[in-house]
């Protein structure tokens, strides 16, 4: 082994005392090598596992930093030898050592509520992974500082506003100022990092926060979407659904591969020998695998894109070490990311009317034989009537969140930037969509659980396990009563309802 690589390994070990932060952690830090991170990796980071650079990464970054500095002596480099935006034609004195810090201070203009700490950790891990890939030409000292920030959980305070899908400049400039010791962190930060003009813009040139928010939303949604299978199966059992809608033939006819998977999971949750109550059900059940297959397909597409972008150097300019040049480009313009997030928002919104349809069926004596709204039979009792209103409200919120952010545009910086992807706003809308989706499914869960109990429906062994969990968390009260505790309990139990019942994806 080369001497400097041995030094890198020793330095890495000395900077990662396992008993300092992770003594109480059940999971070790994830390893970052620039080849990308999975949503599972990012979920570990969100919970506090931390991250460490893989052996050899720092050695490579040091070589590339030297090469980038050499390239910068031979050609103009945006943000280093020039200003940025409308100032891109303004040359910067090569001896101006404060240019980088001025750039960070001026761009650290975020606003709005603070981003949750879990999401900030994910943002830092994504940026660490991107910088570990070749292309930024950034100082390895900055990358090491970012690694220490994650290790020590010394997190910057980052506002939700400031990005428009053309790199999260404000959030990452704020992070850089925290690294430099100019802004506070959640835990002490005794080792400030120096930012020269060769590292300020490269550090900001990323959509790491938007990716982090998308990753967190997809992680939440994945659990909810799988739980929707349990909820729909309970509804199907309660109303005696025709199982042919979930048959292998129906799955193949849907064409989209996730629809066939959804159909297979539904068959595993339902009793095959049950006689259907009718030849065809309303779309809430008959079109469930088509609708939910579209949700899973959009979710998978966004997950793949997010994971790919954690391994992609998109800094502007990008240092190409093979051609020994700095390439100026528009990779920060996150059109595909914005469209993918919008697509998932739309997929969720199109599924909402079918959830409302199933709730309507559960409340209708024509489908259940029970009193209207699953009431206890007392004259004038309302039962679960008001759950339909909450479901309608949640559906409206879902539709509102599904208005495509990618259709927006703007002209900024005196015309230097005449468009934006607004992927950042799409991620914000996805957060709201997932919240509304959880509320919507919770209403169906409450009524499906009550219908199964009131009607005494037999369930499959798989579904029986879910019913047992629900009986513990949601005791059935027949008479009209305050539904708020039930609603809160349903929202709490819903995300984990499929765990141990459906196969892990």
PDB file of N, CA, C and O in Angstrom, residues 418-467:
ATOM      1  N   UNK A 418     -33.204  32.150 -17.101  1.00  0.00           N
ATOM      2  CA  UNK A 418     -34.537  32.475 -17.596  1.00  0.00           C
ATOM      3  C   UNK A 418     -35.546  31.350 -17.405  1.00  0.00           C
ATOM      4  O   UNK A 418     -36.638  31.367 -17.981  1.00  0.00           O
ATOM      5  N   UNK A 419     -35.219  30.387 -16.552  1.00  0.00           N
ATOM      6  CA  UNK A 419     -36.178  29.311 -16.270  1.00  0.00           C
ATOM      7  C   UNK A 419     -35.736  28.606 -14.988  1.00  0.00           C
ATOM      8  O   UNK A 419     -34.620  28.804 -14.501  1.00  0.00           O
ATOM      9  N   UNK A 420     -36.631  27.795 -14.438  1.00  0.00           N
ATOM     10  CA  UNK A 420     -36.312  26.976 -13.270  1.00  0.00           C
ATOM     11  C   UNK A 420     -37.170  25.726 -13.320  1.00  0.00           C
ATOM     12  O   UNK A 420     -38.261  25.734 -13.891  1.00  0.00           O
ATOM     13  N   UNK A 421     -36.681  24.644 -12.732  1.00  0.00           N
ATOM     14  CA  UNK A 421     -37.446  23.395 -12.747  1.00  0.00           C
ATOM     15  C   UNK A 421     -38.484  23.348 -11.636  1.00  0.00           C
ATOM     16  O   UNK A 421     -39.455  22.605 -11.717  1.00  0.00           O
ATOM     17  N   UNK A 422     -38.263  24.114 -10.576  1.00  0.00           N
ATOM     18  CA  UNK A 422     -39.117  24.123  -9.395  1.00  0.00           C
ATOM     19  C   UNK A 422     -39.262  22.728  -8.780  1.00  0.00           C
ATOM     20  O   UNK A 422     -40.288  22.396  -8.187  1.00  0.00           O
ATOM     21  N   UNK A 423     -38.220  21.908  -8.934  1.00  0.00           N
ATOM     22  CA  UNK A 423     -38.207  20.596  -8.279  1.00  0.00           C
ATOM     23  C   UNK A 423     -38.282  20.739  -6.764  1.00  0.00           C
ATOM     24  O   UNK A 423     -38.853  19.880  -6.078  1.00  0.00           O
ATOM     25  N   UNK A 424     -37.713  21.810  -6.239  1.00  0.00           N
ATOM     26  CA  UNK A 424     -37.757  22.047  -4.795  1.00  0.00           C
ATOM     27  C   UNK A 424     -39.195  22.208  -4.328  1.00  0.00           C
ATOM     28  O   UNK A 424     -39.595  21.670  -3.288  1.00  0.00           O
ATOM     29  N   UNK A 425     -39.995  22.959  -5.081  1.00  0.00           N
ATOM     30  CA  UNK A 425     -41.397  23.137  -4.719  1.00  0.00           C
ATOM     31  C   UNK A 425     -42.179  21.833  -4.909  1.00  0.00           C
ATOM     32  O   UNK A 425     -43.096  21.539  -4.138  1.00  0.00           O
ATOM     33  N   UNK A 426     -41.803  21.043  -5.909  1.00  0.00           N
ATOM     34  CA  UNK A 426     -42.448  19.740  -6.089  1.00  0.00           C
ATOM     35  C   UNK A 426     -42.211  18.853  -4.876  1.00  0.00           C
ATOM     36  O   UNK A 426     -43.111  18.127  -4.432  1.00  0.00           O
ATOM     37  N   UNK A 427     -40.995  18.902  -4.324  1.00  0.00           N
ATOM     38  CA  UNK A 427     -40.692  18.103  -3.134  1.00  0.00           C
ATOM     39  C   UNK A 427     -41.523  18.566  -1.946  1.00  0.00           C
ATOM     40  O   UNK A 427     -41.989  17.745  -1.133  1.00  0.00           O
ATOM     41  N   UNK A 428     -41.691  19.877  -1.818  1.00  0.00           N
ATOM     42  CA  UNK A 428     -42.551  20.423  -0.756  1.00  0.00           C
ATOM     43  C   UNK A 428     -43.986  19.916  -0.916  1.00  0.00           C
ATOM     44  O   UNK A 428     -44.641  19.516   0.052  1.00  0.00           O
ATOM     45  N   UNK A 429     -44.476  19.906  -2.152  1.00  0.00           N
ATOM     46  CA  UNK A 429     -45.826  19.416  -2.411  1.00  0.00           C
ATOM     47  C   UNK A 429     -45.945  17.923  -2.134  1.00  0.00           C
ATOM     48  O   UNK A 429     -46.989  17.453  -1.669  1.00  0.00           O
ATOM     49  N   UNK A 430     -44.891  17.173  -2.398  1.00  0.00           N
ATOM     50  CA  UNK A 430     -44.924  15.739  -2.121  1.00  0.00           C
ATOM     51  C   UNK A 430     -45.043  15.479  -0.629  1.00  0.00           C
ATOM     52  O   UNK A 430     -45.764  14.561  -0.203  1.00  0.00           O
ATOM     53  N   UNK A 431     -44.367  16.266   0.195  1.00  0.00           N
ATOM     54  CA  UNK A 431     -44.524  16.137   1.651  1.00  0.00           C
ATOM     55  C   UNK A 431     -45.996  16.282   2.038  1.00  0.00           C
ATOM     56  O   UNK A 431     -46.529  15.494   2.832  1.00  0.00           O
ATOM     57  N   UNK A 432     -46.647  17.309   1.488  1.00  0.00           N
ATOM     58  CA  UNK A 432     -48.048  17.541   1.823  1.00  0.00           C
ATOM     59  C   UNK A 432     -48.935  16.425   1.275  1.00  0.00           C
ATOM     60  O   UNK A 432     -49.915  16.015   1.921  1.00  0.00           O
ATOM     61  N   UNK A 433     -48.583  15.925   0.090  1.00  0.00           N
ATOM     62  CA  UNK A 433     -49.375  14.850  -0.510  1.00  0.00           C
ATOM     63  C   UNK A 433     -49.308  13.585   0.343  1.00  0.00           C
ATOM     64  O   UNK A 433     -50.331  12.903   0.539  1.00  0.00           O
ATOM     65  N   UNK A 434     -48.136  13.263   0.845  1.00  0.00           N
ATOM     66  CA  UNK A 434     -47.989  12.058   1.674  1.00  0.00           C
ATOM     67  C   UNK A 434     -48.790  12.216   2.966  1.00  0.00           C
ATOM     68  O   UNK A 434     -49.444  11.268   3.424  1.00  0.00           O
ATOM     69  N   UNK A 435     -48.767  13.405   3.561  1.00  0.00           N
ATOM     70  CA  UNK A 435     -49.577  13.643   4.760  1.00  0.00           C
ATOM     71  C   UNK A 435     -51.060  13.409   4.468  1.00  0.00           C
ATOM     72  O   UNK A 435     -51.772  12.753   5.247  1.00  0.00           O
ATOM     73  N   UNK A 436     -51.530  13.945   3.359  1.00  0.00           N
ATOM     74  CA  UNK A 436     -52.947  13.811   3.002  1.00  0.00           C
ATOM     75  C   UNK A 436     -53.292  12.365   2.672  1.00  0.00           C
ATOM     76  O   UNK A 436     -54.384  11.879   3.022  1.00  0.00           O
ATOM     77  N   UNK A 437     -52.382  11.676   2.005  1.00  0.00           N
ATOM     78  CA  UNK A 437     -52.601  10.270   1.665  1.00  0.00           C
ATOM     79  C   UNK A 437     -52.736   9.432   2.938  1.00  0.00           C
ATOM     80  O   UNK A 437     -53.594   8.550   3.027  1.00  0.00           O
ATOM     81  N   UNK A 438     -51.922   9.717   3.931  1.00  0.00           N
ATOM     82  CA  UNK A 438     -52.004   8.987   5.193  1.00  0.00           C
ATOM     83  C   UNK A 438     -53.359   9.227   5.864  1.00  0.00           C
ATOM     84  O   UNK A 438     -53.980   8.286   6.374  1.00  0.00           O
ATOM     85  N   UNK A 439     -53.806  10.471   5.867  1.00  0.00           N
ATOM     86  CA  UNK A 439     -55.118  10.775   6.446  1.00  0.00           C
ATOM     87  C   UNK A 439     -56.225  10.046   5.704  1.00  0.00           C
ATOM     88  O   UNK A 439     -57.134   9.456   6.313  1.00  0.00           O
ATOM     89  N   UNK A 440     -56.163  10.064   4.385  1.00  0.00           N
ATOM     90  CA  UNK A 440     -57.184   9.425   3.559  1.00  0.00           C
ATOM     91  C   UNK A 440     -57.265   7.929   3.844  1.00  0.00           C
ATOM     92  O   UNK A 440     -58.351   7.374   4.080  1.00  0.00           O
ATOM     93  N   UNK A 441     -56.123   7.261   3.847  1.00  0.00           N
ATOM     94  CA  UNK A 441     -56.107   5.820   4.122  1.00  0.00           C
ATOM     95  C   UNK A 441     -56.560   5.514   5.543  1.00  0.00           C
ATOM     96  O   UNK A 441     -57.183   4.472   5.794  1.00  0.00           O
ATOM     97  N   UNK A 442     -56.246   6.405   6.475  1.00  0.00           N
ATOM     98  CA  UNK A 442     -56.648   6.184   7.865  1.00  0.00           C
ATOM     99  C   UNK A 442     -58.164   6.133   7.991  1.00  0.00           C
ATOM    100  O   UNK A 442     -58.714   5.367   8.796  1.00  0.00           O
ATOM    101  N   UNK A 443     -58.877   6.963   7.201  1.00  0.00           N
ATOM    102  CA  UNK A 443     -60.333   6.942   7.246  1.00  0.00           C
ATOM    103  C   UNK A 443     -60.871   5.612   6.732  1.00  0.00           C
ATOM    104  O   UNK A 443     -61.801   5.042   7.311  1.00  0.00           O
ATOM    105  N   UNK A 444     -60.290   5.117   5.649  1.00  0.00           N
ATOM    106  CA  UNK A 444     -60.728   3.810   5.154  1.00  0.00           C
ATOM    107  C   UNK A 444     -60.411   2.718   6.159  1.00  0.00           C
ATOM    108  O   UNK A 444     -61.223   1.804   6.388  1.00  0.00           O
ATOM    109  N   UNK A 445     -59.245   2.802   6.765  1.00  0.00           N
ATOM    110  CA  UNK A 445     -58.862   1.782   7.745  1.00  0.00           C
ATOM    111  C   UNK A 445     -59.857   1.721   8.896  1.00  0.00           C
ATOM    112  O   UNK A 445     -60.274   0.631   9.321  1.00  0.00           O
ATOM    113  N   UNK A 446     -60.266   2.867   9.412  1.00  0.00           N
ATOM    114  CA  UNK A 446     -61.219   2.881  10.523  1.00  0.00           C
ATOM    115  C   UNK A 446     -62.526   2.197  10.141  1.00  0.00           C
ATOM    116  O   UNK A 446     -63.054   1.354  10.892  1.00  0.00           O
ATOM    117  N   UNK A 447     -63.058   2.530   8.977  1.00  0.00           N
ATOM    118  CA  UNK A 447     -64.338   1.954   8.574  1.00  0.00           C
ATOM    119  C   UNK A 447     -64.210   0.485   8.169  1.00  0.00           C
ATOM    120  O   UNK A 447     -65.101  -0.321   8.462  1.00  0.00           O
ATOM    121  N   UNK A 448     -63.118   0.108   7.516  1.00  0.00           N
ATOM    122  CA  UNK A 448     -62.924  -1.295   7.139  1.00  0.00           C
ATOM    123  C   UNK A 448     -62.781  -2.167   8.379  1.00  0.00           C
ATOM    124  O   UNK A 448     -63.351  -3.266   8.460  1.00  0.00           O
ATOM    125  N   UNK A 449     -62.005  -1.690   9.348  1.00  0.00           N
ATOM    126  CA  UNK A 449     -61.832  -2.430  10.605  1.00  0.00           C
ATOM    127  C   UNK A 449     -63.169  -2.596  11.320  1.00  0.00           C
ATOM    128  O   UNK A 449     -63.510  -3.684  11.811  1.00  0.00           O
ATOM    129  N   UNK A 450     -63.948  -1.530  11.385  1.00  0.00           N
ATOM    130  CA  UNK A 450     -65.250  -1.595  12.048  1.00  0.00           C
ATOM    131  C   UNK A 450     -66.190  -2.535  11.305  1.00  0.00           C
ATOM    132  O   UNK A 450     -66.912  -3.334  11.925  1.00  0.00           O
ATOM    133  N   UNK A 451     -66.178  -2.475   9.958  1.00  0.00           N
ATOM    134  CA  UNK A 451     -67.064  -3.331   9.176  1.00  0.00           C
ATOM    135  C   UNK A 451     -66.736  -4.806   9.378  1.00  0.00           C
ATOM    136  O   UNK A 451     -67.642  -5.639   9.545  1.00  0.00           O
ATOM    137  N   UNK A 452     -65.463  -5.142   9.380  1.00  0.00           N
ATOM    138  CA  UNK A 452     -65.049  -6.535   9.593  1.00  0.00           C
ATOM    139  C   UNK A 452     -65.564  -7.037  10.938  1.00  0.00           C
ATOM    140  O   UNK A 452     -66.063  -8.165  11.068  1.00  0.00           O
ATOM    141  N   UNK A 453     -65.476  -6.189  11.956  1.00  0.00           N
ATOM    142  CA  UNK A 453     -65.899  -6.581  13.300  1.00  0.00           C
ATOM    143  C   UNK A 453     -67.415  -6.667  13.402  1.00  0.00           C
ATOM    144  O   UNK A 453     -67.970  -7.658  13.901  1.00  0.00           O
ATOM    145  N   UNK A 454     -68.108  -5.626  12.931  1.00  0.00           N
ATOM    146  CA  UNK A 454     -69.564  -5.579  13.039  1.00  0.00           C
ATOM    147  C   UNK A 454     -70.214  -6.721  12.259  1.00  0.00           C
ATOM    148  O   UNK A 454     -71.180  -7.345  12.730  1.00  0.00           O
ATOM    149  N   UNK A 455     -69.680  -7.022  11.090  1.00  0.00           N
ATOM    150  CA  UNK A 455     -70.259  -8.043  10.220  1.00  0.00           C
ATOM    151  C   UNK A 455     -69.767  -9.451  10.547  1.00  0.00           C
ATOM    152  O   UNK A 455     -70.297 -10.431  10.018  1.00  0.00           O
ATOM    153  N   UNK A 456     -68.711  -9.546  11.366  1.00  0.00           N
ATOM    154  CA  UNK A 456     -68.156 -10.851  11.714  1.00  0.00           C
ATOM    155  C   UNK A 456     -67.565 -11.576  10.526  1.00  0.00           C
ATOM    156  O   UNK A 456     -67.656 -12.806  10.430  1.00  0.00           O
ATOM    157  N   UNK A 457     -66.949 -10.848   9.620  1.00  0.00           N
ATOM    158  CA  UNK A 457     -66.404 -11.457   8.409  1.00  0.00           C
ATOM    159  C   UNK A 457     -65.188 -12.331   8.734  1.00  0.00           C
ATOM    160  O   UNK A 457     -64.302 -11.932   9.508  1.00  0.00           O
ATOM    161  N   UNK A 458     -65.118 -13.486   8.101  1.00  0.00           N
ATOM    162  CA  UNK A 458     -63.934 -14.347   8.206  1.00  0.00           C
ATOM    163  C   UNK A 458     -62.839 -13.774   7.317  1.00  0.00           C
ATOM    164  O   UNK A 458     -63.116 -13.257   6.231  1.00  0.00           O
ATOM    165  N   UNK A 459     -61.609 -13.860   7.775  1.00  0.00           N
ATOM    166  CA  UNK A 459     -60.480 -13.336   7.013  1.00  0.00           C
ATOM    167  C   UNK A 459     -59.444 -14.427   6.781  1.00  0.00           C
ATOM    168  O   UNK A 459     -59.439 -15.451   7.466  1.00  0.00           O
ATOM    169  N   UNK A 460     -58.556 -14.178   5.824  1.00  0.00           N
ATOM    170  CA  UNK A 460     -57.432 -15.083   5.596  1.00  0.00           C
ATOM    171  C   UNK A 460     -56.507 -15.035   6.808  1.00  0.00           C
ATOM    172  O   UNK A 460     -56.584 -14.123   7.647  1.00  0.00           O
ATOM    173  N   UNK A 461     -55.597 -16.002   6.894  1.00  0.00           N
ATOM    174  CA  UNK A 461     -54.668 -16.027   8.034  1.00  0.00           C
ATOM    175  C   UNK A 461     -53.770 -14.799   8.037  1.00  0.00           C
ATOM    176  O   UNK A 461     -53.462 -14.243   9.094  1.00  0.00           O
ATOM    177  N   UNK A 462     -53.368 -14.354   6.853  1.00  0.00           N
ATOM    178  CA  UNK A 462     -52.517 -13.163   6.770  1.00  0.00           C
ATOM    179  C   UNK A 462     -53.266 -11.931   7.256  1.00  0.00           C
ATOM    180  O   UNK A 462     -52.762 -11.123   8.035  1.00  0.00           O
ATOM    181  N   UNK A 463     -54.488 -11.775   6.781  1.00  0.00           N
ATOM    182  CA  UNK A 463     -55.280 -10.619   7.170  1.00  0.00           C
ATOM    183  C   UNK A 463     -55.690 -10.703   8.639  1.00  0.00           C
ATOM    184  O   UNK A 463     -55.858  -9.664   9.299  1.00  0.00           O
ATOM    185  N   UNK A 464     -55.823 -11.913   9.140  1.00  0.00           N
ATOM    186  CA  UNK A 464     -56.188 -12.083  10.553  1.00  0.00           C
ATOM    187  C   UNK A 464     -55.133 -11.458  11.466  1.00  0.00           C
ATOM    188  O   UNK A 464     -55.479 -10.889  12.509  1.00  0.00           O
ATOM    189  N   UNK A 465     -53.867 -11.557  11.089  1.00  0.00           N
ATOM    190  CA  UNK A 465     -52.808 -10.957  11.898  1.00  0.00           C
ATOM    191  C   UNK A 465     -52.961  -9.439  11.942  1.00  0.00           C
ATOM    192  O   UNK A 465     -52.742  -8.809  12.979  1.00  0.00           O
ATOM    193  N   UNK A 466     -53.331  -8.859  10.812  1.00  0.00           N
ATOM    194  CA  UNK A 466     -53.542  -7.414  10.779  1.00  0.00           C
ATOM    195  C   UNK A 466     -54.734  -7.025  11.646  1.00  0.00           C
ATOM    196  O   UNK A 466     -54.691  -6.027  12.378  1.00  0.00           O
ATOM    197  N   UNK A 467     -55.798  -7.821  11.584  1.00  0.00           N
ATOM    198  CA  UNK A 467     -56.987  -7.530  12.383  1.00  0.00           C
ATOM    199  C   UNK A 467     -56.670  -7.609  13.872  1.00  0.00           C
ATOM    200  O   UNK A 467     -57.138  -6.779  14.663  1.00  0.00           O
TER     201      UNK A 467
END
